[in-house]
Coordinates of C-alpha atoms in Angstrom, one line a residue:
M1 CA 115.8 79.1 108.7
C2 CA 111.8 80.6 109.5
G3 CA 110.2 78.4 107.0
R4 CA 106.6 77.9 108.7
T5 CA 104.7 79.6 111.0
C6 CA 101.7 80.0 112.3
M7 CA 99.2 82.9 112.3
T8 CA 94.9 82.0 113.5
L9 CA 94.0 85.7 113.9
N10 CA 91.5 86.9 111.7
P11 CA 91.6 90.6 109.4
E12 CA 89.9 92.3 112.4
E13 CA 92.5 90.9 115.3
V14 CA 95.4 91.4 113.7
V15 CA 94.8 94.5 114.0
C16 CA 93.3 94.9 117.4
A17 CA 96.5 92.6 118.3
C18 CA 98.8 95.5 116.7
K19 CA 97.7 98.9 118.4
Y20 CA 99.9 100.8 119.3
K21 CA 101.1 104.2 121.3
K22 CA 101.0 107.4 119.1
D23 CA 100.8 111.3 120.8
E24 CA 100.8 109.4 124.2
E25 CA 97.2 108.2 122.3
V26 CA 96.1 104.0 121.8
V27 CA 95.5 103.1 118.5
K28 CA 94.3 101.1 115.4
P29 CA 96.5 100.6 113.4
T30 CA 95.2 100.5 108.9
Y31 CA 94.3 97.4 106.7
R32 CA 95.1 97.9 103.0
N33 CA 94.1 95.1 101.1
E34 CA 93.2 96.1 97.6
F35 CA 96.1 94.9 95.7
N36 CA 98.1 91.1 95.3
L37 CA 95.7 90.0 91.9
S38 CA 92.5 89.8 94.3
K39 CA 93.9 87.0 97.2
K40 CA 93.0 87.3 100.5
Y41 CA 95.2 86.0 103.2
K42 CA 93.3 83.2 105.5
P43 CA 94.6 81.9 109.3
S44 CA 96.4 78.7 109.4
Y45 CA 98.0 77.1 111.9
N46 CA 100.4 76.3 109.2
L47 CA 101.7 79.0 107.2
S48 CA 104.3 78.0 104.5
P49 CA 105.8 80.8 102.3
S50 CA 104.7 81.7 98.7
L51 CA 101.8 82.2 100.8
L52 CA 100.3 85.4 102.6
S53 CA 101.0 86.3 105.8
P54 CA 100.2 89.3 108.2
I55 CA 102.9 91.9 108.1
I56 CA 103.3 95.7 109.2
I57 CA 105.4 98.3 107.3
S58 CA 105.0 102.8 107.2
S59 CA 101.6 104.4 105.8
K60 CA 104.1 106.7 104.5
H61 CA 104.6 104.0 101.4
F62 CA 101.5 104.7 100.9
D63 CA 100.7 108.5 101.7
S64 CA 102.7 111.1 101.6
D65 CA 101.8 113.5 103.5
A66 CA 101.5 110.6 106.4
D67 CA 103.8 110.5 109.1
S68 CA 106.4 107.8 109.0
S69 CA 105.7 106.2 112.4
E70 CA 102.2 105.5 111.9
R71 CA 101.5 102.1 110.6
T72 CA 99.3 99.9 108.5
I73 CA 99.3 96.6 107.9
I74 CA 98.9 94.3 104.4
P75 CA 99.1 90.9 104.0
A76 CA 101.6 90.1 101.5
L77 CA 102.9 86.9 100.4
W78 CA 106.6 85.1 101.9
S79 CA 108.8 85.3 99.6
I80 CA 110.4 88.6 98.0
I81 CA 109.3 88.3 94.5
P82 CA 112.9 90.1 92.6
R83 CA 111.3 93.6 91.0
W84 CA 113.5 92.5 87.6
H85 CA 111.3 89.6 87.6
K86 CA 109.5 89.1 84.2
G87 CA 106.3 86.5 83.8
D88 CA 104.4 84.7 86.3
Y89 CA 105.0 85.7 89.3
R90 CA 105.4 81.5 91.2
K91 CA 108.4 81.0 89.0
H92 CA 111.0 83.5 89.6
G93 CA 113.2 80.0 90.2
L94 CA 115.1 82.3 94.2
T95 CA 114.4 81.6 97.8
T96 CA 113.8 85.0 99.2
N97 CA 111.4 84.0 102.2
N98 CA 114.6 84.1 105.2
A99 CA 117.5 86.6 104.6
R100 CA 120.6 86.5 105.1
M101 CA 121.2 89.7 108.4
E102 CA 124.6 89.7 107.2
G103 CA 124.5 89.5 103.8
I104 CA 121.5 92.2 103.4
E105 CA 123.8 95.2 102.5
N106 CA 125.6 93.2 99.2
S107 CA 123.0 92.1 98.4
K108 CA 121.3 93.0 95.1
L109 CA 118.1 91.9 95.9
Y110 CA 117.5 93.0 99.3
K111 CA 120.1 96.7 99.7
P112 CA 117.9 98.8 97.4
L113 CA 115.4 97.8 99.7
L114 CA 117.0 98.0 103.4
T115 CA 118.1 101.5 101.9
A116 CA 114.3 103.0 100.2
G117 CA 114.2 102.2 104.0
K118 CA 111.3 99.0 102.9
R119 CA 111.4 97.6 106.6
C120 CA 108.5 95.3 107.4
V121 CA 107.4 92.7 111.0
M122 CA 105.7 89.9 110.6
I123 CA 102.9 88.8 112.4
V124 CA 102.7 85.5 114.0
E125 CA 101.8 83.8 116.7
G126 CA 104.6 81.6 116.5
F127 CA 106.9 79.5 114.2
Y128 CA 108.2 76.2 113.4
E129 CA 111.3 75.1 113.9
W130 CA 113.1 71.5 113.0
Q131 CA 116.0 70.4 114.9
T132 CA 119.3 70.3 112.6
V133 CA 122.0 70.4 115.1
D134 CA 123.2 67.2 116.6
T135 CA 120.9 65.3 115.1
K136 CA 121.6 62.7 112.2
L137 CA 118.2 62.0 111.4
K138 CA 116.2 62.2 108.3
S139 CA 114.1 65.8 107.6
S140 CA 111.6 63.8 108.1
E141 CA 112.2 62.5 111.5
R142 CA 113.6 66.0 112.8
P143 CA 112.3 66.8 116.5
V144 CA 109.9 70.3 116.0
Y145 CA 109.9 72.6 118.8
Y146 CA 106.4 75.1 118.6
I147 CA 108.5 78.7 119.3
Y148 CA 106.5 81.4 121.0
M149 CA 105.8 84.3 123.4
P150 CA 105.1 83.4 126.9
Q151 CA 101.2 84.2 126.8
Q152 CA 99.4 85.7 130.2
D153 CA 95.7 83.5 129.0
E154 CA 96.1 81.9 125.8
K155 CA 91.8 80.9 126.4
I156 CA 91.6 85.0 125.5
K157 CA 93.4 86.4 121.7
S158 CA 92.8 90.5 122.6
T159 CA 95.5 89.4 125.3
W160 CA 97.8 87.2 123.3
K161 CA 101.2 88.7 122.7
L162 CA 102.4 88.0 119.6
L163 CA 106.3 87.5 117.6
H164 CA 106.9 90.4 115.4
V165 CA 109.4 89.7 112.9
A166 CA 111.8 92.4 111.0
G167 CA 111.8 91.6 107.5
L168 CA 111.8 94.0 103.7
F169 CA 109.1 94.0 102.2
D170 CA 108.8 95.4 97.9
V171 CA 105.5 95.7 95.6
W172 CA 106.5 93.7 91.7
H173 CA 104.2 95.4 88.9
D174 CA 103.1 92.5 86.4
E175 CA 102.6 93.2 82.2
K176 CA 98.7 94.3 83.1
G177 CA 100.0 97.1 85.9
D178 CA 99.2 94.9 89.1
S179 CA 100.5 95.3 91.6
I180 CA 101.6 92.0 94.3
Y181 CA 103.7 93.2 98.3
S182 CA 106.3 90.3 99.1
F183 CA 108.0 90.4 102.1
T184 CA 111.0 88.0 103.4
I185 CA 112.6 87.0 106.5
I186 CA 115.6 88.3 108.2
T187 CA 117.9 85.7 109.9
F188 CA 121.5 85.7 111.5
E189 CA 123.2 83.2 113.9
S190 CA 122.1 81.4 116.7
D191 CA 123.2 82.5 120.6
E192 CA 123.4 79.5 122.7
H193 CA 119.6 80.2 123.7
F194 CA 117.9 78.6 120.5
S195 CA 121.7 77.5 119.0
W196 CA 120.7 74.2 120.2
L197 CA 117.8 73.5 117.8
H198 CA 119.0 75.5 115.1
H199 CA 122.2 78.0 113.5
R200 CA 120.0 80.5 112.5
T201 CA 116.7 82.7 114.9
P202 CA 114.9 85.0 113.1
A203 CA 115.5 88.4 113.8
I204 CA 112.6 89.2 116.8
L205 CA 111.9 92.9 118.1
E206 CA 110.5 91.7 122.0
T207 CA 110.5 95.3 122.5
E208 CA 107.9 97.9 121.2
E209 CA 110.9 100.5 120.7
Q210 CA 112.3 98.3 118.5
I211 CA 109.5 98.0 116.2
R212 CA 108.5 101.5 116.3
D213 CA 112.6 102.1 116.1
W214 CA 112.2 99.0 112.4
L215 CA 108.8 100.3 111.0
D216 CA 110.0 104.7 111.4
Y217 CA 112.7 104.8 108.5
E218 CA 111.8 108.3 108.1
R219 CA 113.6 108.7 111.8
I220 CA 115.8 105.8 111.7
P221 CA 118.1 105.9 108.3
H222 CA 118.9 102.1 107.4
E223 CA 123.1 102.6 108.6
K224 CA 121.9 102.5 112.1
A225 CA 118.4 99.7 111.3
L226 CA 120.4 96.7 111.4
E227 CA 121.6 97.6 114.8
V228 CA 118.3 97.1 116.1
L229 CA 117.7 94.1 115.8
T230 CA 119.2 91.7 118.7
K231 CA 118.8 88.3 119.3
P232 CA 115.6 87.2 121.1
K233 CA 116.1 86.2 124.4
S234 CA 112.2 85.6 125.6
I235 CA 110.9 83.3 122.6
I236 CA 110.2 79.7 124.4
W237 CA 109.1 76.5 123.0
H238 CA 107.9 72.5 123.0
E239 CA 107.7 70.3 121.1
V240 CA 104.6 69.5 118.6
S241 CA 104.0 66.0 116.4
H242 CA 105.1 65.7 113.0
A243 CA 101.8 66.4 111.1
V244 CA 103.3 70.0 111.2
N245 CA 105.7 68.1 108.9
N246 CA 103.2 68.3 105.5
S247 CA 101.9 72.3 104.4
R248 CA 98.4 71.0 104.1
N249 CA 97.8 69.6 107.3
Q250 CA 95.1 73.0 109.5
S251 CA 94.9 71.0 112.1
E252 CA 94.4 72.8 115.4
L253 CA 96.4 70.8 116.5
C254 CA 99.5 71.7 114.3
N255 CA 100.9 74.0 117.6
K256 CA 100.2 71.7 120.2
S257 CA 102.9 69.8 122.2
K258 CA 103.2 66.6 121.6
Q259 CA 101.8 65.4 124.5
Q260 CA 98.9 67.3 123.7
A261 CA 98.8 65.9 120.3
Q262 CA 98.8 62.7 120.8
S263 CA 95.7 63.0 123.7
S264 CA 93.7 64.3 122.0
K265 CA 93.7 62.6 119.5
G266 CA 93.8 59.4 121.8
S267 CA 90.8 61.1 122.6
I268 CA 89.3 61.4 119.0
M269 CA 90.2 57.6 118.3
S270 CA 88.6 56.8 121.5
W271 CA 85.0 58.5 120.7
I272 CA 85.0 57.2 117.5
K273 CA 86.2 53.6 118.3
K274 CA 82.6 54.0 120.8
G275 CA 80.6 55.6 118.7
K276 CA 80.8 53.0 116.0
E277 CA 80.7 50.0 119.3
S278 CA 77.1 52.0 120.5
P279 CA 73.9 49.5 119.4
E280 CA 71.9 51.3 117.3
K281 CA 68.6 52.7 118.0
S282 CA 65.4 50.6 116.5

């Protein structure tokens, strides 16, 4: 179950990182942010459900004249708001940040979205997972891992390879008629590549072809859509510190390896200690 992610790119950087080919030309997706009760996406090292995260959807959901292969990025609430819910959007009482693929086609909440072509892709740099397999430790003490794609150069943002996670989205309207876009990500049973850590794996789209087929709901009907999703083989990981346990912790050390975090913390404490010990200038 994926319940925490890392996405530190600002909207402009997100758009640049999500360029795609259309008719042999590399184009940027459109970015729209005129809904969600004026709430804005904020880059985060430790993003949890109920916050806004950027997702990609087909532009045809906004413009009937658009080609369904065209892409638009929107910030959306991570955790589907049921369309039948009335009142405070935060109080529907359901856990909807993840959707099990095995039950989607029988779900009162998710099947209508699938059949309506409301497929989306959550864009993240990586996600965090707490080890639940072969451990008897309390949840707060379990090892935590950061999962991401191999990078060519971590220092150059424009070259970062993001994780693209398949999901479903919907639009909820409050009593005033204002709209909130929300989404869930799809998970399935882990294979041997990931099952040592957790029994569920997000549906990560590893190729441009998978991303294109999942988003293009007119070309790929819902009966075939789930066949696009396969278990990821390219993801890598490293253990991180328990600092990420607290979702309010937004330190840049959250996604660093446990060794890096400890080393950086030690260097900072050493610098502070040295500063305190330094004699005051007269």
